Coordinates of C-alpha atoms in Angstrom, one line a residue:
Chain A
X19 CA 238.4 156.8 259.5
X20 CA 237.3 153.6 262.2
X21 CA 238.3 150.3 260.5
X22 CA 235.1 147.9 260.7
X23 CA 235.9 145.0 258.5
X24 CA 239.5 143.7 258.0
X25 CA 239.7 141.5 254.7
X26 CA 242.7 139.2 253.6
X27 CA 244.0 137.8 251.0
X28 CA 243.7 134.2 250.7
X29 CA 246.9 132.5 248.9
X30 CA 250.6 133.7 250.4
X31 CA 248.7 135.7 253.1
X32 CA 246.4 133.4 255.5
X33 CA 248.0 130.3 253.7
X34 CA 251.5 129.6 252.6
X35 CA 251.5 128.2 249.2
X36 CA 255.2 127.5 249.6
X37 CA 253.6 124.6 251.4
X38 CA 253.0 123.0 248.2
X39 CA 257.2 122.7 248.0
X40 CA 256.5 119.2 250.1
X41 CA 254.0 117.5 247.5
X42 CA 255.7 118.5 244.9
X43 CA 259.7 117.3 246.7
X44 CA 257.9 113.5 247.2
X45 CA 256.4 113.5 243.5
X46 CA 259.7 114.6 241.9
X47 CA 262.6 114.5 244.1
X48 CA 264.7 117.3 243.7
X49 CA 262.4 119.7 241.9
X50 CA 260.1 120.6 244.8
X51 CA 261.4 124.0 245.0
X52 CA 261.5 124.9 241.7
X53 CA 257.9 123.3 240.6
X54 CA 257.0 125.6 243.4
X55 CA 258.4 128.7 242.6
X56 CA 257.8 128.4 238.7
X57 CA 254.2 127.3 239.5
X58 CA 253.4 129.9 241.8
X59 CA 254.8 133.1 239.5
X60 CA 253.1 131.6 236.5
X61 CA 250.1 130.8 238.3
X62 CA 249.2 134.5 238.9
X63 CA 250.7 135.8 235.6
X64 CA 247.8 133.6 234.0
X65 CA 245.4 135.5 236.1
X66 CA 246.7 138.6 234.8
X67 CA 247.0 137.4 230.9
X68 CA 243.7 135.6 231.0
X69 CA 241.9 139.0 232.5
X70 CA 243.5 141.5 229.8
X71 CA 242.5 139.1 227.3
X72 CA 239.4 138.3 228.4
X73 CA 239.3 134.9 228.7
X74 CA 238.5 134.7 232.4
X75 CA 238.9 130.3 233.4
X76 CA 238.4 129.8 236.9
X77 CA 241.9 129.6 239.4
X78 CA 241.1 126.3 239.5
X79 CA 241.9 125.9 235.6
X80 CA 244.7 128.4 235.8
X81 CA 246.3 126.8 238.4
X82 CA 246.1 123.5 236.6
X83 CA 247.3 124.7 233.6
X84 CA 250.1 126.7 235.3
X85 CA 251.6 123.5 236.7
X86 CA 250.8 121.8 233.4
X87 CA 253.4 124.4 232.0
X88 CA 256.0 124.5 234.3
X89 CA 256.1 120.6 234.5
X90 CA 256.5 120.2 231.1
X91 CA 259.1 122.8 230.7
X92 CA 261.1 121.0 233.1
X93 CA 260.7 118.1 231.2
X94 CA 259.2 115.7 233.6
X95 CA 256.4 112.6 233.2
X96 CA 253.4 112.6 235.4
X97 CA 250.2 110.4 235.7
X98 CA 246.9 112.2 235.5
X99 CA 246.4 111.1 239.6
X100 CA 250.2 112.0 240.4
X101 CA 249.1 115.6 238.8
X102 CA 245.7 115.5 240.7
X103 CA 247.0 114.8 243.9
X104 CA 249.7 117.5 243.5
X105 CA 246.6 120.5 242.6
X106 CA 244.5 119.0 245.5
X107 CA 247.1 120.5 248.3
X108 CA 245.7 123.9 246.9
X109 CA 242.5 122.5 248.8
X110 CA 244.5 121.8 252.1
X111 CA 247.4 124.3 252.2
X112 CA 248.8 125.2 255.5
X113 CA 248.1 128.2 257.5
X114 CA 250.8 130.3 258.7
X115 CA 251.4 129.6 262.1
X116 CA 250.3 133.3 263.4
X117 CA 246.7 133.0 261.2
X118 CA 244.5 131.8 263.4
X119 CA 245.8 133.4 266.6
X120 CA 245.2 137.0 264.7
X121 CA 241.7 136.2 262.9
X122 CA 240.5 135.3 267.3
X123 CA 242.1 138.5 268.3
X124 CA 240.1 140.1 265.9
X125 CA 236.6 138.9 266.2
X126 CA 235.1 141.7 267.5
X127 CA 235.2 143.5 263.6
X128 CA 233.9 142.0 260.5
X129 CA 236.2 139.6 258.8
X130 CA 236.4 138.4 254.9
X131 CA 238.7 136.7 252.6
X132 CA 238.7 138.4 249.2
X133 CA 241.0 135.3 246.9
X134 CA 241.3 135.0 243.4
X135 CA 240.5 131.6 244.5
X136 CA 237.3 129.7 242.8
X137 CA 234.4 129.8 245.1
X138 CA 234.7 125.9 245.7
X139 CA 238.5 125.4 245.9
X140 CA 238.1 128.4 249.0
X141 CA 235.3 126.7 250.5
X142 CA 237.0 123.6 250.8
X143 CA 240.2 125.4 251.8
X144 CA 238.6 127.3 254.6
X145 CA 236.6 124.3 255.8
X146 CA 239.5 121.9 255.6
X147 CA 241.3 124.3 258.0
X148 CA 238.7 125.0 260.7
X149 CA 238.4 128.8 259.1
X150 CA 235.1 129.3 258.1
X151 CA 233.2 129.6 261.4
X152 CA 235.8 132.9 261.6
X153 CA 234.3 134.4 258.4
X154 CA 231.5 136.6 257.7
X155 CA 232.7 136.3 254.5
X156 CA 234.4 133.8 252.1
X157 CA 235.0 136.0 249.1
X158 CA 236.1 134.5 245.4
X159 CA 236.5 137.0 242.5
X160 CA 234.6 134.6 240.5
X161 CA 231.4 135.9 240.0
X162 CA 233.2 139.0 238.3
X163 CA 235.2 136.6 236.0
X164 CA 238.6 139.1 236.1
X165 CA 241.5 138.7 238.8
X166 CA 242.7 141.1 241.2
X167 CA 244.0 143.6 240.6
X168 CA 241.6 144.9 238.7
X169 CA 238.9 146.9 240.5
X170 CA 236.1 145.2 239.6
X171 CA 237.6 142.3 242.0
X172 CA 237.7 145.0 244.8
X173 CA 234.2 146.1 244.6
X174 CA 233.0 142.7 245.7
X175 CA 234.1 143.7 249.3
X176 CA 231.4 146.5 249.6
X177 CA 229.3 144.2 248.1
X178 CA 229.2 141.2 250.2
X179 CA 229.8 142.6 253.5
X180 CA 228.4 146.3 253.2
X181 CA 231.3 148.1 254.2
X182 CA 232.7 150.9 252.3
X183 CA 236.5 150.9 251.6
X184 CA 237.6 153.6 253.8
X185 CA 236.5 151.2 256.6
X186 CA 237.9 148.7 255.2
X187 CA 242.0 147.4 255.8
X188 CA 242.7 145.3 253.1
X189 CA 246.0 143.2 254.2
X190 CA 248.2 140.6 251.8
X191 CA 251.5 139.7 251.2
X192 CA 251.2 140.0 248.3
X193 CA 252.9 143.2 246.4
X194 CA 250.9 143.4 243.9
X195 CA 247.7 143.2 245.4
X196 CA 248.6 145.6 248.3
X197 CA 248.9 148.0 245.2
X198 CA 245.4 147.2 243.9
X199 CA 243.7 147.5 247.2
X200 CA 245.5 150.9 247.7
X201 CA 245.0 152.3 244.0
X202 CA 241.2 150.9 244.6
X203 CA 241.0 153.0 247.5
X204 CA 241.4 150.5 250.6
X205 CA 243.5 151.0 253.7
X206 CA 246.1 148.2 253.1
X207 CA 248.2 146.5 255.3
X208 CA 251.4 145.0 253.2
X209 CA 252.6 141.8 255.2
X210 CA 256.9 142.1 254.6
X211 CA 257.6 138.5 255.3
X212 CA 261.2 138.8 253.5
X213 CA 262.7 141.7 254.9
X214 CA 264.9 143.9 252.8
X215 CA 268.0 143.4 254.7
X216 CA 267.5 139.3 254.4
X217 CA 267.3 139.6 250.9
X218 CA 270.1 141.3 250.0
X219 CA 271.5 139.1 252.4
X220 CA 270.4 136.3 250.1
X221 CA 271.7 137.6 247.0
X222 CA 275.0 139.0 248.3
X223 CA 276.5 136.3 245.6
X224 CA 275.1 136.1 242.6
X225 CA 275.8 133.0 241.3
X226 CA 274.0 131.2 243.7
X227 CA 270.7 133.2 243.2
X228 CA 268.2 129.5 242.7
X229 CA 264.5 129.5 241.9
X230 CA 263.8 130.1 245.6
X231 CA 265.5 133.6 246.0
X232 CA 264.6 134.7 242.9
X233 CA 261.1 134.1 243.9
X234 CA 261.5 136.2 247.1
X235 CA 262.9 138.6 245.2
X236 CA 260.3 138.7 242.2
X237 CA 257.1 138.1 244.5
X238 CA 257.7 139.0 248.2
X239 CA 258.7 142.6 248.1
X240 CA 256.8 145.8 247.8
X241 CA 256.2 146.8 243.9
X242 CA 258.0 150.3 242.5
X243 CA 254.7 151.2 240.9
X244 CA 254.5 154.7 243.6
X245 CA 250.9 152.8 245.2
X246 CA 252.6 152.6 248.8
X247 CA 250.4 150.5 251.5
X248 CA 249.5 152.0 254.4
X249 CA 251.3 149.6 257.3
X250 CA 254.2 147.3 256.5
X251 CA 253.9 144.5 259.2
X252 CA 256.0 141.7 259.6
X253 CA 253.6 139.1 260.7
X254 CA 249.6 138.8 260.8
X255 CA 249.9 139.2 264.8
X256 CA 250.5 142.7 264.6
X257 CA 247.5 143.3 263.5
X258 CA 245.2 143.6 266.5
X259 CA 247.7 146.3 267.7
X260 CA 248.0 147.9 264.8
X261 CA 244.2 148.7 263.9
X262 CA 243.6 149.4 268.2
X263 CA 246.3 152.7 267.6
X264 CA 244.3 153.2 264.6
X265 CA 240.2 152.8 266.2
Chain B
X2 CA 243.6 133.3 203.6
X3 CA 246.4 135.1 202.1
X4 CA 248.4 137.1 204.2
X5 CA 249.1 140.8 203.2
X6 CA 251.1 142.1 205.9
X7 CA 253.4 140.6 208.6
X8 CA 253.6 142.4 211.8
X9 CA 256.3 142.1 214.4
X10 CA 256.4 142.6 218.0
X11 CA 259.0 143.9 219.2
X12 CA 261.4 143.5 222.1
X13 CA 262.6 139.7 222.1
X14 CA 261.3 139.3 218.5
X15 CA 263.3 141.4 216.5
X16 CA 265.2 142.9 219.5
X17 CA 267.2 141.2 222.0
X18 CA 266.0 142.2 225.2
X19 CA 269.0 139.9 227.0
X20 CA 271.6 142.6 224.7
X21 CA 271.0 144.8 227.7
X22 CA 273.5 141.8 229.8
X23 CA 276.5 143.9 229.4
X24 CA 275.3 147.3 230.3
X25 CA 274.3 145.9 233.7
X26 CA 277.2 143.9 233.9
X27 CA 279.9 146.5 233.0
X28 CA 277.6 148.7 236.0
X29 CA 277.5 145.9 237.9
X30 CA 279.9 143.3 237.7
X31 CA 278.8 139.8 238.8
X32 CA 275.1 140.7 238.3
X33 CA 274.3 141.6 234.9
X34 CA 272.5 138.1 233.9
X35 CA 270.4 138.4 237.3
X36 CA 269.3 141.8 236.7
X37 CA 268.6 141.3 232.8
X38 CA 266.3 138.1 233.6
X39 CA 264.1 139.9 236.8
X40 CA 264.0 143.3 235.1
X41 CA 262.3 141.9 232.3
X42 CA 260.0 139.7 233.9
X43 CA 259.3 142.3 236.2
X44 CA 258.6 145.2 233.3
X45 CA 256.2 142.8 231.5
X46 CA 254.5 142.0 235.0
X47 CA 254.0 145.8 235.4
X48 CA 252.5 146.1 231.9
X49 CA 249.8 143.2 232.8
X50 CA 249.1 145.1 236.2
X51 CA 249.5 148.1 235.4
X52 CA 246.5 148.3 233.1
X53 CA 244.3 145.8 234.6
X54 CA 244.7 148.5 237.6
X55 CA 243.9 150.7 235.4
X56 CA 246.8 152.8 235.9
X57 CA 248.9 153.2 232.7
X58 CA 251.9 154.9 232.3
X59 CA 254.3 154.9 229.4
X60 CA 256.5 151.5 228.6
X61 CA 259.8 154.3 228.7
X62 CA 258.0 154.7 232.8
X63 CA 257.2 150.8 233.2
X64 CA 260.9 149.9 232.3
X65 CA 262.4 152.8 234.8
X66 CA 260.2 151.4 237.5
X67 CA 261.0 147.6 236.9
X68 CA 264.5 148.1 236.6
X69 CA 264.4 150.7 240.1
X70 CA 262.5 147.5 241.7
X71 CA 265.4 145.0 240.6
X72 CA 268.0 146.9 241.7
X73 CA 266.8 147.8 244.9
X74 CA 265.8 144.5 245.8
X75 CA 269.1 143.1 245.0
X76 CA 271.1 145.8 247.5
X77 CA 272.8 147.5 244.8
X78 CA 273.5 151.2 245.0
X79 CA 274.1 153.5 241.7
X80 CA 273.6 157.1 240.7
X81 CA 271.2 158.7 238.3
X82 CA 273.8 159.0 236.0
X83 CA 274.0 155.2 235.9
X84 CA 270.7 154.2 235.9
X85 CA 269.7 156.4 233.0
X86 CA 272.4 154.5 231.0
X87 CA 271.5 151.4 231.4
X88 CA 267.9 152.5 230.7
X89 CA 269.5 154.1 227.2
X90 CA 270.0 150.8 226.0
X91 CA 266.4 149.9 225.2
X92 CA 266.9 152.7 222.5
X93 CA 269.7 150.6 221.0
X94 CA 269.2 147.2 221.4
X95 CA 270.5 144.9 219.3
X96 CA 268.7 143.6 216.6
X97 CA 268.4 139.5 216.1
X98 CA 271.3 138.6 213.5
X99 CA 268.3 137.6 211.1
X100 CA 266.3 140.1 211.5
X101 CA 267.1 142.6 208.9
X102 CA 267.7 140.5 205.9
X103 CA 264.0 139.0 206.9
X104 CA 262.6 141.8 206.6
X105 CA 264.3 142.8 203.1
X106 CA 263.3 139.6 202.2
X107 CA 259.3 140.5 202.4
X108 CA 259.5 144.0 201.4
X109 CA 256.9 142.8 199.0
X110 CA 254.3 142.9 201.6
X111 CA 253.1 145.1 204.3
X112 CA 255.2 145.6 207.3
X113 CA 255.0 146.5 210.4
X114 CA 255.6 146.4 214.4
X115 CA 253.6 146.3 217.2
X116 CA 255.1 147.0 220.6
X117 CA 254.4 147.6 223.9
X118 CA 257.3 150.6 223.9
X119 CA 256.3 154.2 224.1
X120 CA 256.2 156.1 220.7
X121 CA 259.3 158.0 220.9
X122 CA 261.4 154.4 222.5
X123 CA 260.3 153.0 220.0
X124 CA 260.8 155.1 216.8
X125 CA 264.4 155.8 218.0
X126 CA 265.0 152.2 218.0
X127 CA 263.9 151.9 214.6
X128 CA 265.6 154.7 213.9
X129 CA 269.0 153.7 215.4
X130 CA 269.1 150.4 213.9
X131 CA 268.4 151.1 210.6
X132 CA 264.7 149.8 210.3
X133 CA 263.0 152.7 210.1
X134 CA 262.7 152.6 206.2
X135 CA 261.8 149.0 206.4
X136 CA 258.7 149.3 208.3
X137 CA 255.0 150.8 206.3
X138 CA 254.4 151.3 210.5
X139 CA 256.0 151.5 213.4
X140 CA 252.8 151.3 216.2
X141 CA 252.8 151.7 219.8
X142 CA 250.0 150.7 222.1
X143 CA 250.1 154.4 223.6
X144 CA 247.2 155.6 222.2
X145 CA 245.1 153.2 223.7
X146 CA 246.8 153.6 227.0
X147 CA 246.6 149.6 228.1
X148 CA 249.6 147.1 227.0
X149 CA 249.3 143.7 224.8
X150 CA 247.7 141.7 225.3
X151 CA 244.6 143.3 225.6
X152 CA 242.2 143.2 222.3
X153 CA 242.5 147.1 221.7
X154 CA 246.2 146.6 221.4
X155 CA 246.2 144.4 218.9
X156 CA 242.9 146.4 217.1
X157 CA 245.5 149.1 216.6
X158 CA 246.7 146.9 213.0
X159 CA 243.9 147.6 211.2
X160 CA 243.5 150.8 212.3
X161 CA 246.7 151.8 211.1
X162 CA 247.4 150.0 208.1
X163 CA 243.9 149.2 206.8
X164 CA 244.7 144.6 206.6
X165 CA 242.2 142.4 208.1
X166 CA 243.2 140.6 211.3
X167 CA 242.8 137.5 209.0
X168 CA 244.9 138.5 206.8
X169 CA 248.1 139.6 208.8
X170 CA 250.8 137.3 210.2
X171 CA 251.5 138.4 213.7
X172 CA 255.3 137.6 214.5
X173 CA 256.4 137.4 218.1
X174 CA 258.9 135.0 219.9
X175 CA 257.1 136.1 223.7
X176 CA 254.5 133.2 224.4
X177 CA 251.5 135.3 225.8
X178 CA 251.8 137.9 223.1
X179 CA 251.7 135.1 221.0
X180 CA 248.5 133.8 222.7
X181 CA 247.0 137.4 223.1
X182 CA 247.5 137.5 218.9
X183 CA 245.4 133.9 218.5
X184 CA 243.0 135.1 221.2
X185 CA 242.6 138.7 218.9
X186 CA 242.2 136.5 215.6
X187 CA 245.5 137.0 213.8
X188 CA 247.6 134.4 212.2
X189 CA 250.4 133.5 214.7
X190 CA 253.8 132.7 214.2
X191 CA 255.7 131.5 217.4
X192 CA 259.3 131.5 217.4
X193 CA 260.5 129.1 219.7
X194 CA 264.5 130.4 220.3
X195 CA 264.7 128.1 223.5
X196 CA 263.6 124.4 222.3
X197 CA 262.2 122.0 224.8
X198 CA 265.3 119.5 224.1
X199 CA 267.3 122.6 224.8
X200 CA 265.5 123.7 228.1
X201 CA 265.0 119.9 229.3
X202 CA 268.8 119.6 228.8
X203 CA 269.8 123.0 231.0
X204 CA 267.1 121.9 233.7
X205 CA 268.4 118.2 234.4
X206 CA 270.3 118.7 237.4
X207 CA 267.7 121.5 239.4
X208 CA 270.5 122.3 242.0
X209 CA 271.8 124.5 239.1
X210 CA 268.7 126.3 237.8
X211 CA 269.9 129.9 237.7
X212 CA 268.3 133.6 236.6
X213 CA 269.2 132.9 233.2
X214 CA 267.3 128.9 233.0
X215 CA 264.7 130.3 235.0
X216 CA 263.7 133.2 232.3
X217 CA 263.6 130.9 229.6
X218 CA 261.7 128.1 231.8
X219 CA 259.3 131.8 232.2
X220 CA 259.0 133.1 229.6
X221 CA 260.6 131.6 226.4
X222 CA 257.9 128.5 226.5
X223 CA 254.8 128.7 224.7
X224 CA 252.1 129.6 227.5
X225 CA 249.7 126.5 228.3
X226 CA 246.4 128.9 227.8
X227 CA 244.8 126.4 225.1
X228 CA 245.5 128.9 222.0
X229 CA 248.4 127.8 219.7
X230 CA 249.5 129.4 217.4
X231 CA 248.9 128.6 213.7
X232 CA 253.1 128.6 213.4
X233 CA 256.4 127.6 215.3
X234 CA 259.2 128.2 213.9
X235 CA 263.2 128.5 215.0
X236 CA 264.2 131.7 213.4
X237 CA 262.9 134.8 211.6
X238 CA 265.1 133.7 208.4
X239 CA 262.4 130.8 208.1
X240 CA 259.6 133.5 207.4
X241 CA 259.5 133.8 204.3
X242 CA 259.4 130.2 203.1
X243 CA 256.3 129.9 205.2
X244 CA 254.1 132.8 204.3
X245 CA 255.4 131.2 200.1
X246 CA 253.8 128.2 200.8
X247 CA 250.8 130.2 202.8
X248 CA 250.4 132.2 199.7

C-alpha cells in the first residue's frame, strides 16, 4: 500500500517535552528533573482517567492540573505567575533537532500532526516554531473530547485530510500511541529514542535508578501489549528513506 | 443518606500490592523495590489503555504483560518457571494488618469488593486469605470487559447486590479509583496510607528520589481531577466509627 500522508505525534515526537526540565530547574532548583518526569507521566495518565470516565477537560486543563499535583506532592510553594510561566513552555517547547530537516524532506506527501494537544495550545506551538507553513494539517483530538488512544481520536486523520489509514504512516515516540495507531489500523512508525541496550545500561545498578531513568524506562520503550509497529527508527531522519523503500 | 453496604476495591486497599517486594527480590536480588513500583504502575497503565483501545484482556493477562515489560526493560533474564511465580503471588497477597477485623467489624452491613482482577484471581485471593465468607460479593469488572474506572465498572454494585450508588460507601486507597467512585456517584472513602507530611519529608533532598518515593509521589496521592472524596481517612480500622456517625 503507497503511503500518501505521514502524520506525527505532537508531544515527545516533533517536540521534546523534556525541554520543560530547564523552566522547571530555574523555578525550583534541584527538582527540574523530577517536576518533569512526574508531570509528564501524570499528564498523560489524566488523559487516559479523564477519557474512561468521561470527563473529557481540555490538555490544557490536564496539563495544569497534572503539574498542580505533582508540585504539591513534592511539597513546594509557587505563585500563580511562577506556575503560569512554567505551563506556557508547553506553547514554546523545543523541536528535536532532526524535526524540521525531516518534515522538508518530506514535502512532497501530505503532512499532519494528530496531538492530544488543545486546538490553541498546538496552534501556538506550531506557529511559535516556524511549523505551520509545513502542515496541511494541525490536528487536536479536541473536537472528539477523548484522548488517544482511543479510536475515535484516530478517525480524525481520515477526516481532516481524506486519507484512508492504510495510506497513512502514523509515527510517535510514544509507546502507547504507536499501539493505538497500529490496533486502529495505521502503518506506524515507533521512534526508539532510548535504545534497549542504553537502558539496561542505565539501570545496571539499581539503587541509582532516579526519576529520569525510571521515566525512560516507564515511557520511552515499546509497550508488551502484542500491537507491534511497523518500523522502529531511531531518529525522525530516517524517515524519507524509510517510506522511499516502501513507495 | 444512610449507607447499606461498603464496597472495597481491591489491590492496595485491602491487599498489599508492594507484598509482591520479596518475590521479586528473592528472584532478583537488588531489584525487587524497582520492579514492584514500575510493574504496578505499568499494569494499571495497561488497564486505562487497554480499554480505551478497546482491546481488553483479562487483569490475570494485563499483570503477565506489565510485569514481561518491566523485566525486559530492566535487562533481566528469567525462565517461565520464574516468571509464573512471581505472577502466583497476586493469588496470595497479603492482606492490610487491619483489614480483616474491619471487615468483622461491619458484618452488620453489606459487603463487598470491586476489583479490577479477573474472576478466578480474584476469588482465589479471597479464598486464600480467609475473606471469602466475609464478603455478600466478590465482583470483577470481567463481565463488562473494560477496567475502573469507567462508569460500567462501577454499575456492576447495583447490579449485583441490589444498593443504590447513594447508598454504598466505596472504599479504595488508589486515588483515581477513588475519583472514578465520586465521578460514578458513590460515597468515597480515601485512605491516604502515604501522608503529605510523610511524602514532603522523603522528597526534600530530590537527588534521592527512588522507585519506591516516586510510586507513592504516583500514585498514593489523591489525583488533582476536582472530585474529592466525601472521606480521608488513615486506616481501614477507622471505618467503622465513620459510617456510626454517618448512620
Amino acid at each position: 500500500m503507497k503511503i500518501d500522508a505521514v502524520v506525527f505525534d505532537a508531544y515527545g515526537t516533533l517536540y521534546d517535552v523534556q525541554s520543560v526540565a530547564a523552566v522547571t530547574e530555574e523555578a525550583f532548583p534541584g527538582y527540574g528533573s523530577t517536576i518533569t518526569q512526574i508531570w509528564r507521566m501524570k499528564q498523560l495518565e489524566y488523559t487516559w482517567l479523564r477519557s474512561l470516565m468521561q470527563r473529557y477537560e481540555s490538555f490544557w486543563d490536564v496539563t495544569r492540573e497534572s503539574l498542580k499535583f505533582t508540585l504539591d506532592g513534592l511539597g513546594l510553594q509557587y505563585s500563580e505567575a511562577a506556575f503560569a510561566k512554567i505551563v506556557d513552555k508547553y506553547r514554546w517547547l523545543d523541536l528535536y533537532p532532526d524535526a524540521k530537516e525531516a518534515l522538508a524532506s518530506l514535502s512532497h506527501l501530505k503532512l499532519a500532526i494528530l496531538s492530544n494537544g488543545s486546538q490553541d495550545m498546538l496552534d501556538a506551538l506550531v506557529r511559535n516554531t516556524g511549523v505551520d507553513k509545513m502542515l496541511a494539517a494541525n490536528i487536536s483530538v479536541e473536537s472528539k473530547r477523548i484522548f488517544k488512544p482511543s479510536p475515535a481520536a484516530y478517525d480524525l486523520i481520515e477526516e481532516n485530510i481524506g486519507v484512508k489509514p492504510a495510506n497513512v504512516l502514523f509515527v510517535s515516540s510514544n509507546g502507547f500511541d504507536a499501539c493505538g495507531g497500529k490496533s486502529y489500523g495505521l502503518n506506524v512508525a515507533w521512534i526508539e529514542r532510548v535504545s534497549v541496550a542504553a537502558l539496561h545500561k542505565e539501570v545496571r545498578d539499581p539503587k541509582t535508578i532516579g526519576p529520569v531513568t525510571l521515566f525512560k524506562a516507564m515511557r520511552m520503550r515499546m509497550e508488551a501489549l502484542s500491537l507491534d509497529p511497523d518500523f522502529r527508527i531511531g531518529s525522525l531522519a530516517e524517515l524519507p528513506a524509510l517510506i522511499g523503500r516502501r513507495n
